[in-house]
PDB file of C-alpha atoms in Angstrom:
ATOM      1  CA  UNK A 637       4.278   3.261 -14.865  1.00 98.00           C
ATOM      2  CA  UNK A 638       2.016   4.801 -12.235  1.00 98.00           C
ATOM      3  CA  UNK A 639       1.710   7.972 -14.321  1.00 98.00           C
ATOM      4  CA  UNK A 640       0.743   5.852 -17.345  1.00 98.00           C
ATOM      5  CA  UNK A 641      -1.813   3.932 -15.236  1.00 98.00           C
ATOM      6  CA  UNK A 642      -3.388   7.224 -14.106  1.00 98.00           C
ATOM      7  CA  UNK A 643      -3.553   8.394 -17.720  1.00 98.00           C
ATOM      8  CA  UNK A 644      -5.189   5.153 -18.928  1.00 98.00           C
ATOM      9  CA  UNK A 645      -7.702   5.333 -16.059  1.00 98.00           C
ATOM     10  CA  UNK A 646      -8.662   8.890 -16.999  1.00 97.00           C
ATOM     11  CA  UNK A 647      -8.934   7.929 -20.697  1.00 98.00           C
ATOM     12  CA  UNK A 648     -11.418   5.146 -19.850  1.00 98.00           C
ATOM     13  CA  UNK A 649     -13.881   7.801 -18.635  1.00 96.00           C
ATOM     14  CA  UNK A 650     -13.498   9.586 -21.997  1.00 96.00           C
ATOM     15  CA  UNK A 651     -14.196   6.498 -24.115  1.00 97.00           C
ATOM     16  CA  UNK A 652     -17.891   5.492 -24.406  1.00 97.00           C
ATOM     17  CA  UNK A 653     -16.791   2.539 -26.567  1.00 96.00           C
ATOM     18  CA  UNK A 654     -14.451   1.154 -23.886  1.00 97.00           C
ATOM     19  CA  UNK A 655     -17.049   1.727 -21.145  1.00 97.00           C
ATOM     20  CA  UNK A 656     -19.666  -0.046 -23.263  1.00 96.00           C
ATOM     21  CA  UNK A 657     -17.336  -2.994 -23.744  1.00 96.00           C
ATOM     22  CA  UNK A 658     -16.775  -3.389 -19.975  1.00 96.00           C
ATOM     23  CA  UNK A 659     -20.509  -3.049 -19.286  1.00 95.00           C
ATOM     24  CA  UNK A 660     -21.138  -5.712 -21.923  1.00 93.00           C
ATOM     25  CA  UNK A 661     -18.802  -8.003 -19.981  1.00 91.00           C
ATOM     26  CA  UNK A 662     -20.930  -7.370 -16.895  1.00 91.00           C
ATOM     27  CA  UNK A 663     -18.400  -5.231 -15.006  1.00 94.00           C
ATOM     28  CA  UNK A 664     -19.458  -2.417 -12.702  1.00 95.00           C
ATOM     29  CA  UNK A 665     -17.675   0.897 -12.265  1.00 94.00           C
ATOM     30  CA  UNK A 666     -16.817  -0.162  -8.704  1.00 96.00           C
ATOM     31  CA  UNK A 667     -14.926  -3.257  -9.878  1.00 96.00           C
ATOM     32  CA  UNK A 668     -13.219  -1.326 -12.693  1.00 97.00           C
ATOM     33  CA  UNK A 669     -12.021   1.193 -10.102  1.00 96.00           C
ATOM     34  CA  UNK A 670     -10.922  -1.541  -7.667  1.00 97.00           C
ATOM     35  CA  UNK A 671      -8.627  -3.073 -10.304  1.00 98.00           C
ATOM     36  CA  UNK A 672      -7.701   0.392 -11.709  1.00 97.00           C
ATOM     37  CA  UNK A 673      -8.782  -0.684 -15.197  1.00 98.00           C
ATOM     38  CA  UNK A 674      -8.086   1.888 -17.902  1.00 98.00           C
ATOM     39  CA  UNK A 675      -8.051   2.406 -21.656  1.00 98.00           C
ATOM     40  CA  UNK A 676      -5.138   3.132 -24.001  1.00 98.00           C
ATOM     41  CA  UNK A 677      -6.614   5.207 -26.836  1.00 97.00           C
ATOM     42  CA  UNK A 678      -5.916   4.553 -30.515  1.00 95.00           C
ATOM     43  CA  UNK A 679      -3.049   6.576 -31.979  1.00 94.00           C
ATOM     44  CA  UNK A 680       0.686   6.101 -32.036  1.00 96.00           C
ATOM     45  CA  UNK A 681       2.113   8.581 -29.506  1.00 97.00           C
ATOM     46  CA  UNK A 682      -0.563   9.407 -26.937  1.00 98.00           C
ATOM     47  CA  UNK A 683       1.903   9.108 -24.051  1.00 98.00           C
ATOM     48  CA  UNK A 684       3.509  12.312 -25.308  1.00 96.00           C
ATOM     49  CA  UNK A 685       0.580  13.960 -23.497  1.00 94.00           C
ATOM     50  CA  UNK A 686       1.809  12.409 -20.225  1.00 96.00           C
ATOM     51  CA  UNK A 687       5.594  12.566 -20.461  1.00 97.00           C
ATOM     52  CA  UNK A 688       7.245  15.824 -21.456  1.00 94.00           C
ATOM     53  CA  UNK A 689      10.338  13.925 -22.611  1.00 96.00           C
ATOM     54  CA  UNK A 690       8.938  11.153 -24.833  1.00 97.00           C
ATOM     55  CA  UNK A 691      12.524  10.207 -25.763  1.00 96.00           C
ATOM     56  CA  UNK A 692      13.354   9.337 -22.140  1.00 96.00           C
ATOM     57  CA  UNK A 693      15.116   5.961 -22.019  1.00 96.00           C
ATOM     58  CA  UNK A 694      13.067   4.969 -18.936  1.00 97.00           C
ATOM     59  CA  UNK A 695       9.884   4.795 -21.050  1.00 98.00           C
ATOM     60  CA  UNK A 696      11.419   2.072 -23.207  1.00 97.00           C
ATOM     61  CA  UNK A 697      12.990   0.281 -20.214  1.00 97.00           C
ATOM     62  CA  UNK A 698       9.579   0.207 -18.490  1.00 98.00           C
ATOM     63  CA  UNK A 699       7.971  -1.276 -21.610  1.00 97.00           C
ATOM     64  CA  UNK A 700       5.670   1.675 -22.310  1.00 98.00           C
ATOM     65  CA  UNK A 701       7.115   2.624 -25.690  1.00 98.00           C
ATOM     66  CA  UNK A 702       8.672   0.647 -28.529  1.00 97.00           C
ATOM     67  CA  UNK A 703      11.414   1.832 -30.899  1.00 94.00           C
ATOM     68  CA  UNK A 704      11.461   0.506 -34.459  1.00 93.00           C
ATOM     69  CA  UNK A 705      14.484  -0.159 -36.669  1.00 91.00           C
ATOM     70  CA  UNK A 706      14.358   3.411 -38.035  1.00 92.00           C
ATOM     71  CA  UNK A 707      14.614   4.790 -34.483  1.00 90.00           C
ATOM     72  CA  UNK A 708      10.990   5.990 -34.416  1.00 95.00           C
ATOM     73  CA  UNK A 709       9.157   5.622 -31.078  1.00 96.00           C
ATOM     74  CA  UNK A 710       5.524   4.749 -30.542  1.00 97.00           C
ATOM     75  CA  UNK A 711       3.255   3.626 -27.683  1.00 98.00           C
ATOM     76  CA  UNK A 712       3.285  -0.119 -26.997  1.00 98.00           C
ATOM     77  CA  UNK A 713      -0.430  -0.188 -26.058  1.00 98.00           C
ATOM     78  CA  UNK A 714      -3.014   1.296 -28.434  1.00 96.00           C
ATOM     79  CA  UNK A 715      -6.816   0.931 -28.429  1.00 96.00           C
ATOM     80  CA  UNK A 716      -6.822  -1.614 -25.622  1.00 97.00           C
ATOM     81  CA  UNK A 717      -8.517  -2.102 -22.257  1.00 98.00           C
ATOM     82  CA  UNK A 718      -5.646  -1.768 -19.775  1.00 98.00           C
ATOM     83  CA  UNK A 719      -5.116  -3.921 -16.705  1.00 98.00           C
ATOM     84  CA  UNK A 720      -2.326  -2.628 -14.434  1.00 98.00           C
ATOM     85  CA  UNK A 721      -0.185  -5.359 -12.857  1.00 97.00           C
ATOM     86  CA  UNK A 722       0.882  -4.638  -9.277  1.00 97.00           C
ATOM     87  CA  UNK A 723       3.662  -6.048  -7.158  1.00 94.00           C
ATOM     88  CA  UNK A 724       3.048  -7.108  -3.562  1.00 89.00           C
ATOM     89  CA  UNK A 725       3.520  -3.538  -2.352  1.00 93.00           C
ATOM     90  CA  UNK A 726       0.808  -2.309  -4.715  1.00 96.00           C
ATOM     91  CA  UNK A 727       3.175  -0.562  -7.135  1.00 97.00           C
ATOM     92  CA  UNK A 728       2.401  -0.758 -10.864  1.00 98.00           C
ATOM     93  CA  UNK A 729       5.115  -2.850 -12.541  1.00 98.00           C
ATOM     94  CA  UNK A 730       3.502  -3.602 -15.914  1.00 98.00           C
ATOM     95  CA  UNK A 731       0.281  -3.863 -17.918  1.00 97.00           C
ATOM     96  CA  UNK A 732      -1.893  -6.295 -19.766  1.00 96.00           C
ATOM     97  CA  UNK A 733      -3.892  -4.889 -22.670  1.00 96.00           C
ATOM     98  CA  UNK A 734      -6.993  -6.499 -24.184  1.00 96.00           C
ATOM     99  CA  UNK A 735      -8.467  -5.633 -27.572  1.00 96.00           C
ATOM    100  CA  UNK A 736     -12.046  -4.376 -27.651  1.00 95.00           C
ATOM    101  CA  UNK A 737     -12.659  -5.783 -31.105  1.00 89.00           C
ATOM    102  CA  UNK A 738     -12.308  -9.586 -30.943  1.00 85.00           C
ATOM    103  CA  UNK A 739     -11.281  -9.684 -34.624  1.00 87.00           C
ATOM    104  CA  UNK A 740      -7.953  -8.028 -33.770  1.00 88.00           C
ATOM    105  CA  UNK A 741      -4.880  -9.932 -32.645  1.00 88.00           C
ATOM    106  CA  UNK A 742      -3.251 -10.619 -30.338  1.00 91.00           C
ATOM    107  CA  UNK A 743      -6.265 -10.619 -28.027  1.00 90.00           C
ATOM    108  CA  UNK A 744      -4.021 -10.014 -24.987  1.00 90.00           C
ATOM    109  CA  UNK A 745      -0.721  -8.174 -25.042  1.00 91.00           C
ATOM    110  CA  UNK A 746       1.504  -7.928 -21.965  1.00 93.00           C
ATOM    111  CA  UNK A 747       4.350  -5.673 -20.957  1.00 96.00           C
ATOM    112  CA  UNK A 748       7.706  -7.188 -21.895  1.00 95.00           C
ATOM    113  CA  UNK A 749      10.128  -8.515 -19.299  1.00 95.00           C
ATOM    114  CA  UNK A 750      11.702  -5.505 -17.590  1.00 97.00           C
ATOM    115  CA  UNK A 751      13.875  -4.869 -14.502  1.00 96.00           C
ATOM    116  CA  UNK A 752      10.572  -4.492 -12.585  1.00 96.00           C
ATOM    117  CA  UNK A 753       8.437  -7.138 -14.253  1.00 96.00           C
ATOM    118  CA  UNK A 754       9.244 -10.831 -14.675  1.00 94.00           C
ATOM    119  CA  UNK A 755       6.027 -12.599 -15.571  1.00 91.00           C
ATOM    120  CA  UNK A 756       7.212 -15.959 -14.242  1.00 91.00           C
ATOM    121  CA  UNK A 757       7.328 -14.377 -10.774  1.00 92.00           C
ATOM    122  CA  UNK A 758       4.170 -12.218 -10.748  1.00 94.00           C
ATOM    123  CA  UNK A 759       0.460 -12.989 -10.466  1.00 95.00           C
ATOM    124  CA  UNK A 760      -2.260 -10.672 -11.680  1.00 97.00           C
ATOM    125  CA  UNK A 761      -4.660  -9.606  -8.911  1.00 97.00           C
ATOM    126  CA  UNK A 762      -2.600 -10.896  -5.966  1.00 96.00           C
ATOM    127  CA  UNK A 763      -2.233  -7.471  -4.345  1.00 96.00           C
ATOM    128  CA  UNK A 764      -5.986  -6.785  -4.597  1.00 96.00           C
ATOM    129  CA  UNK A 765      -6.906 -10.315  -3.461  1.00 96.00           C
ATOM    130  CA  UNK A 766      -4.540 -10.697  -0.521  1.00 94.00           C
ATOM    131  CA  UNK A 767      -7.113 -10.068   2.247  1.00 95.00           C
ATOM    132  CA  UNK A 768      -9.811 -12.223   0.617  1.00 96.00           C
ATOM    133  CA  UNK A 769      -7.248 -15.051   0.226  1.00 96.00           C
ATOM    134  CA  UNK A 770      -6.397 -14.810   3.911  1.00 94.00           C
ATOM    135  CA  UNK A 771     -10.086 -14.824   4.917  1.00 95.00           C
ATOM    136  CA  UNK A 772     -11.018 -17.763   2.641  1.00 94.00           C
ATOM    137  CA  UNK A 773      -7.774 -19.742   3.333  1.00 93.00           C
ATOM    138  CA  UNK A 774      -7.930 -20.469  -0.388  1.00 96.00           C
ATOM    139  CA  UNK A 775      -6.632 -19.014  -3.635  1.00 96.00           C
ATOM    140  CA  UNK A 776      -8.061 -19.743  -7.064  1.00 97.00           C
ATOM    141  CA  UNK A 777      -5.627 -19.640  -9.997  1.00 96.00           C
ATOM    142  CA  UNK A 778      -7.147 -18.860 -13.404  1.00 95.00           C
ATOM    143  CA  UNK A 779      -5.760 -18.026 -16.842  1.00 89.00           C
ATOM    144  CA  UNK A 780      -6.860 -14.484 -17.678  1.00 89.00           C
ATOM    145  CA  UNK A 781      -7.318 -10.936 -16.405  1.00 93.00           C
ATOM    146  CA  UNK A 782     -11.025 -10.935 -17.246  1.00 93.00           C
ATOM    147  CA  UNK A 783     -11.495 -14.178 -15.286  1.00 94.00           C
ATOM    148  CA  UNK A 784     -10.047 -12.543 -12.147  1.00 97.00           C
ATOM    149  CA  UNK A 785     -12.112  -9.374 -12.529  1.00 97.00           C
ATOM    150  CA  UNK A 786     -15.381 -11.186 -13.378  1.00 96.00           C
ATOM    151  CA  UNK A 787     -14.984 -13.562 -10.422  1.00 97.00           C
ATOM    152  CA  UNK A 788     -14.426 -10.570  -8.107  1.00 97.00           C
ATOM    153  CA  UNK A 789     -17.557  -8.941  -9.533  1.00 96.00           C
ATOM    154  CA  UNK A 790     -19.522 -12.022  -8.422  1.00 95.00           C
ATOM    155  CA  UNK A 791     -18.005 -12.149  -4.939  1.00 96.00           C
ATOM    156  CA  UNK A 792     -15.092 -14.553  -5.510  1.00 97.00           C
ATOM    157  CA  UNK A 793     -12.352 -12.097  -4.605  1.00 97.00           C
ATOM    158  CA  UNK A 794      -9.546 -14.586  -3.967  1.00 97.00           C
ATOM    159  CA  UNK A 795      -8.685 -15.313  -7.629  1.00 98.00           C
ATOM    160  CA  UNK A 796      -5.361 -14.541  -9.328  1.00 97.00           C
ATOM    161  CA  UNK A 797      -4.003 -15.206 -12.832  1.00 95.00           C
ATOM    162  CA  UNK A 798      -0.646 -16.271 -14.238  1.00 88.00           C
ATOM    163  CA  UNK A 799       0.447 -13.665 -16.766  1.00 83.00           C
ATOM    164  CA  UNK A 800       0.333 -15.349 -20.142  1.00 71.00           C
ATOM    165  CA  UNK A 801       2.703 -18.048 -18.966  1.00 75.00           C
ATOM    166  CA  UNK A 802       2.496 -21.424 -17.267  1.00 80.00           C
ATOM    167  CA  UNK A 803       2.195 -21.395 -13.484  1.00 86.00           C
ATOM    168  CA  UNK A 804       5.793 -21.603 -12.253  1.00 87.00           C
ATOM    169  CA  UNK A 805       7.394 -22.901  -9.019  1.00 86.00           C
ATOM    170  CA  UNK A 806       7.956 -19.198  -8.141  1.00 89.00           C
ATOM    171  CA  UNK A 807       4.186 -18.630  -8.383  1.00 91.00           C
ATOM    172  CA  UNK A 808       3.463 -21.648  -6.186  1.00 87.00           C
ATOM    173  CA  UNK A 809       5.992 -20.547  -3.565  1.00 86.00           C
ATOM    174  CA  UNK A 810       4.485 -17.062  -3.541  1.00 88.00           C
ATOM    175  CA  UNK A 811       0.943 -18.442  -3.171  1.00 88.00           C
ATOM    176  CA  UNK A 812       1.912 -20.920  -0.440  1.00 83.00           C
ATOM    177  CA  UNK A 813       2.672 -18.102   1.988  1.00 80.00           C
ATOM    178  CA  UNK A 814      -1.020 -17.377   2.403  1.00 72.00           C
ATOM    179  CA  UNK A 815      -3.701 -20.096   2.015  1.00 82.00           C
ATOM    180  CA  UNK A 816      -4.147 -23.760   2.914  1.00 86.00           C
ATOM    181  CA  UNK A 817      -5.587 -24.587  -0.491  1.00 94.00           C
ATOM    182  CA  UNK A 818      -4.798 -23.678  -4.105  1.00 95.00           C
ATOM    183  CA  UNK A 819      -7.496 -24.436  -6.693  1.00 97.00           C
ATOM    184  CA  UNK A 820      -6.465 -24.315 -10.348  1.00 95.00           C
ATOM    185  CA  UNK A 821      -9.437 -23.514 -12.555  1.00 94.00           C
ATOM    186  CA  UNK A 822      -8.613 -23.316 -16.245  1.00 84.00           C
ATOM    187  CA  UNK A 823     -10.715 -23.221 -19.395  1.00 81.00           C
ATOM    188  CA  UNK A 824     -12.439 -26.456 -20.341  1.00 76.00           C
ATOM    189  CA  UNK A 825     -10.712 -26.692 -23.747  1.00 83.00           C
ATOM    190  CA  UNK A 826      -7.519 -28.574 -24.676  1.00 85.00           C
ATOM    191  CA  UNK A 827      -5.339 -25.512 -24.051  1.00 85.00           C
ATOM    192  CA  UNK A 828      -6.796 -25.250 -20.540  1.00 86.00           C
ATOM    193  CA  UNK A 829      -6.056 -28.914 -19.850  1.00 87.00           C
ATOM    194  CA  UNK A 830      -2.491 -28.513 -21.100  1.00 89.00           C
ATOM    195  CA  UNK A 831      -2.060 -25.478 -18.818  1.00 88.00           C
ATOM    196  CA  UNK A 832      -3.415 -27.472 -15.853  1.00 91.00           C
ATOM    197  CA  UNK A 833      -0.918 -30.315 -16.348  1.00 92.00           C
ATOM    198  CA  UNK A 834       1.973 -27.871 -16.643  1.00 91.00           C
ATOM    199  CA  UNK A 835       0.802 -26.149 -13.457  1.00 91.00           C
ATOM    200  CA  UNK A 836       0.682 -29.511 -11.671  1.00 92.00           C
ATOM    201  CA  UNK A 837       4.205 -30.446 -12.794  1.00 92.00           C
ATOM    202  CA  UNK A 838       5.622 -27.029 -11.896  1.00 90.00           C
ATOM    203  CA  UNK A 839       3.992 -27.215  -8.466  1.00 89.00           C
ATOM    204  CA  UNK A 840       5.674 -30.489  -7.466  1.00 90.00           C
ATOM    205  CA  UNK A 841       9.120 -29.118  -6.472  1.00 87.00           C
ATOM    206  CA  UNK A 842       7.506 -26.403  -4.306  1.00 84.00           C
ATOM    207  CA  UNK A 843       4.871 -28.595  -2.668  1.00 86.00           C
ATOM    208  CA  UNK A 844       4.639 -29.015   1.123  1.00 87.00           C
ATOM    209  CA  UNK A 845       2.648 -31.617   3.030  1.00 88.00           C
ATOM    210  CA  UNK A 846       0.246 -29.096   4.557  1.00 86.00           C
ATOM    211  CA  UNK A 847      -0.863 -27.607   1.228  1.00 87.00           C
ATOM    212  CA  UNK A 848      -3.915 -28.863  -0.683  1.00 91.00           C
ATOM    213  CA  UNK A 849      -3.814 -28.523  -4.468  1.00 93.00           C
ATOM    214  CA  UNK A 850      -7.015 -29.113  -6.423  1.00 96.00           C
ATOM    215  CA  UNK A 851      -7.946 -28.970 -10.114  1.00 96.00           C
ATOM    216  CA  UNK A 852     -11.347 -27.786 -11.295  1.00 96.00           C
ATOM    217  CA  UNK A 853     -12.124 -28.513 -14.945  1.00 93.00           C
ATOM    218  CA  UNK A 854     -15.007 -26.538 -16.431  1.00 92.00           C
ATOM    219  CA  UNK A 855     -17.172 -27.740 -19.334  1.00 91.00           C
ATOM    220  CA  UNK A 856     -15.452 -27.228 -22.720  1.00 89.00           C
ATOM    221  CA  UNK A 857     -17.587 -24.248 -23.693  1.00 90.00           C
ATOM    222  CA  UNK A 858     -16.767 -22.280 -20.514  1.00 92.00           C
ATOM    223  CA  UNK A 859     -14.002 -20.282 -18.916  1.00 91.00           C
ATOM    224  CA  UNK A 860     -14.253 -19.002 -15.297  1.00 94.00           C
ATOM    225  CA  UNK A 861     -15.597 -15.637 -16.537  1.00 93.00           C
ATOM    226  CA  UNK A 862     -18.513 -17.148 -18.514  1.00 93.00           C
ATOM    227  CA  UNK A 863     -19.151 -19.861 -15.903  1.00 95.00           C
ATOM    228  CA  UNK A 864     -19.558 -17.499 -12.943  1.00 95.00           C
ATOM    229  CA  UNK A 865     -21.767 -15.194 -15.018  1.00 95.00           C
ATOM    230  CA  UNK A 866     -24.069 -18.065 -15.980  1.00 96.00           C
ATOM    231  CA  UNK A 867     -24.150 -20.033 -12.710  1.00 97.00           C
ATOM    232  CA  UNK A 868     -23.067 -17.609  -9.956  1.00 96.00           C
ATOM    233  CA  UNK A 869     -20.773 -17.737  -6.941  1.00 97.00           C
ATOM    234  CA  UNK A 870     -22.467 -20.582  -5.008  1.00 97.00           C
ATOM    235  CA  UNK A 871     -22.248 -23.016  -7.915  1.00 97.00           C
ATOM    236  CA  UNK A 872     -18.569 -22.399  -8.634  1.00 96.00           C
ATOM    237  CA  UNK A 873     -17.681 -22.600  -4.917  1.00 97.00           C
ATOM    238  CA  UNK A 874     -19.595 -25.887  -4.627  1.00 97.00           C
ATOM    239  CA  UNK A 875     -17.589 -27.198  -7.608  1.00 96.00           C
ATOM    240  CA  UNK A 876     -14.364 -26.147  -5.877  1.00 96.00           C
ATOM    241  CA  UNK A 877     -15.264 -28.254  -2.839  1.00 94.00           C
ATOM    242  CA  UNK A 878     -15.299 -31.398  -4.987  1.00 95.00           C
ATOM    243  CA  UNK A 879     -12.461 -30.408  -7.336  1.00 96.00           C
ATOM    244  CA  UNK A 880      -9.912 -33.123  -8.087  1.00 95.00           C
ATOM    245  CA  UNK A 881      -6.977 -33.419  -5.645  1.00 95.00           C
ATOM    246  CA  UNK A 882      -3.467 -33.335  -7.136  1.00 94.00           C
ATOM    247  CA  UNK A 883      -2.785 -37.023  -6.375  1.00 92.00           C
ATOM    248  CA  UNK A 884      -5.938 -38.133  -8.176  1.00 93.00           C
ATOM    249  CA  UNK A 885      -5.256 -35.784 -11.094  1.00 93.00           C
ATOM    250  CA  UNK A 886      -1.732 -37.177 -11.658  1.00 92.00           C
ATOM    251  CA  UNK A 887      -2.983 -40.787 -11.665  1.00 89.00           C
ATOM    252  CA  UNK A 888      -5.932 -39.935 -13.914  1.00 90.00           C
ATOM    253  CA  UNK A 889      -3.763 -38.019 -16.378  1.00 89.00           C
ATOM    254  CA  UNK A 890      -1.184 -40.802 -16.657  1.00 86.00           C
ATOM    255  CA  UNK A 891      -3.802 -43.538 -17.016  1.00 85.00           C
ATOM    256  CA  UNK A 892      -5.814 -41.688 -19.717  1.00 82.00           C
ATOM    257  CA  UNK A 893      -3.656 -43.234 -22.460  1.00 73.00           C
ATOM    258  CA  UNK A 894      -2.933 -46.380 -20.487  1.00 71.00           C
ATOM    259  CA  UNK A 895      -5.672 -48.977 -19.849  1.00 73.00           C
ATOM    260  CA  UNK A 896      -3.540 -50.773 -17.184  1.00 74.00           C
ATOM    261  CA  UNK A 897      -4.868 -54.095 -18.484  1.00 78.00           C
ATOM    262  CA  UNK A 898      -1.610 -56.054 -18.616  1.00 81.00           C
ATOM    263  CA  UNK A 899       1.662 -56.380 -16.732  1.00 86.00           C
ATOM    264  CA  UNK A 900       3.551 -54.645 -19.569  1.00 84.00           C
ATOM    265  CA  UNK A 901       1.397 -51.497 -19.610  1.00 81.00           C
ATOM    266  CA  UNK A 902       1.493 -51.328 -15.816  1.00 83.00           C
ATOM    267  CA  UNK A 903       5.291 -51.265 -16.037  1.00 87.00           C
ATOM    268  CA  UNK A 904       5.021 -48.517 -18.671  1.00 85.00           C
ATOM    269  CA  UNK A 905       2.731 -46.560 -16.313  1.00 83.00           C
ATOM    270  CA  UNK A 906       5.282 -46.845 -13.484  1.00 85.00           C
ATOM    271  CA  UNK A 907       8.081 -45.759 -15.831  1.00 89.00           C
ATOM    272  CA  UNK A 908       6.099 -42.623 -16.736  1.00 88.00           C
ATOM    273  CA  UNK A 909       5.258 -41.966 -13.091  1.00 88.00           C
ATOM    274  CA  UNK A 910       8.805 -42.337 -11.736  1.00 91.00           C
ATOM    275  CA  UNK A 911      10.290 -38.999 -12.968  1.00 90.00           C
ATOM    276  CA  UNK A 912       7.174 -37.231 -11.659  1.00 90.00           C
ATOM    277  CA  UNK A 913       7.472 -38.890  -8.236  1.00 88.00           C
ATOM    278  CA  UNK A 914      11.149 -37.921  -8.052  1.00 91.00           C
ATOM    279  CA  UNK A 915      10.184 -34.243  -8.201  1.00 91.00           C
ATOM    280  CA  UNK A 916       7.988 -34.469  -5.081  1.00 88.00           C
ATOM    281  CA  UNK A 917       9.929 -33.235  -2.059  1.00 86.00           C
ATOM    282  CA  UNK A 918       7.009 -33.256   0.422  1.00 87.00           C
ATOM    283  CA  UNK A 919       7.758 -36.507   2.338  1.00 89.00           C
ATOM    284  CA  UNK A 920       4.221 -37.593   3.288  1.00 90.00           C
ATOM    285  CA  UNK A 921       2.750 -36.750  -0.115  1.00 88.00           C
ATOM    286  CA  UNK A 922       5.596 -38.605  -1.815  1.00 88.00           C
ATOM    287  CA  UNK A 923       5.007 -41.681   0.379  1.00 89.00           C
ATOM    288  CA  UNK A 924       1.267 -41.630  -0.336  1.00 87.00           C
ATOM    289  CA  UNK A 925       1.817 -41.367  -4.109  1.00 87.00           C
ATOM    290  CA  UNK A 926       4.271 -44.276  -4.117  1.00 83.00           C
ATOM    291  CA  UNK A 927       1.747 -46.483  -2.300  1.00 73.00           C
TER     292      UNK A 927
END
């Protein structure tokens, strides 16, 4: 995986098109180098240039090559911007690949689950961000690779991303080791709001009384990448200061479809809240929510 990452990094320098794409997204060479961003060229078997034995079983186990029903092998990632995913020791354990041409699908393509990479346990950018998280006593959780990289470009270096999956209790437990505050900042669209609620529900079993969870909802037309580029670091950090606490978010979410204007609907509200409250193990937070 490290050999592949080195190859992709070298190929980025040889691709004016890929460099132009990153420049168009406002990324500097310094940030690209910091995150070890690379480029997987078009073509079916480019990794033959890297690995003398392209038939090696380890290449398939690591998720670098795919074998079709006829037994023919080809590279998993082709003509994509490559984001290496690191574990907490800084070792490459997988990749995320983004298309350059937005017409192509899927826009993002991750390594499969492997013995090294379980996406429900890993967070993109955590290894790079660990010192900034410690210094800020805060971590910002976003949805995509480009969000993490763009935020770092603008001086918000404590952002991480869940890898194409909902934020899991494993993620929360991993994040809790470092900061006092976790701010979830997802896209302003319906998918972003769905992801936020799932993150909130998955956080409940791992929650401790000393940890602050907040939810920052951007305008519908923005994601963290576009928002920080338009408004800058100060604006997004000011928004984080007034982001919605978890307790308020749960009540607001449950009461969105419930006007609480009669005894019956209040009972319905409490019935919906009860299974959520049961998941909260933090004693003081649980007591406060029940009040």
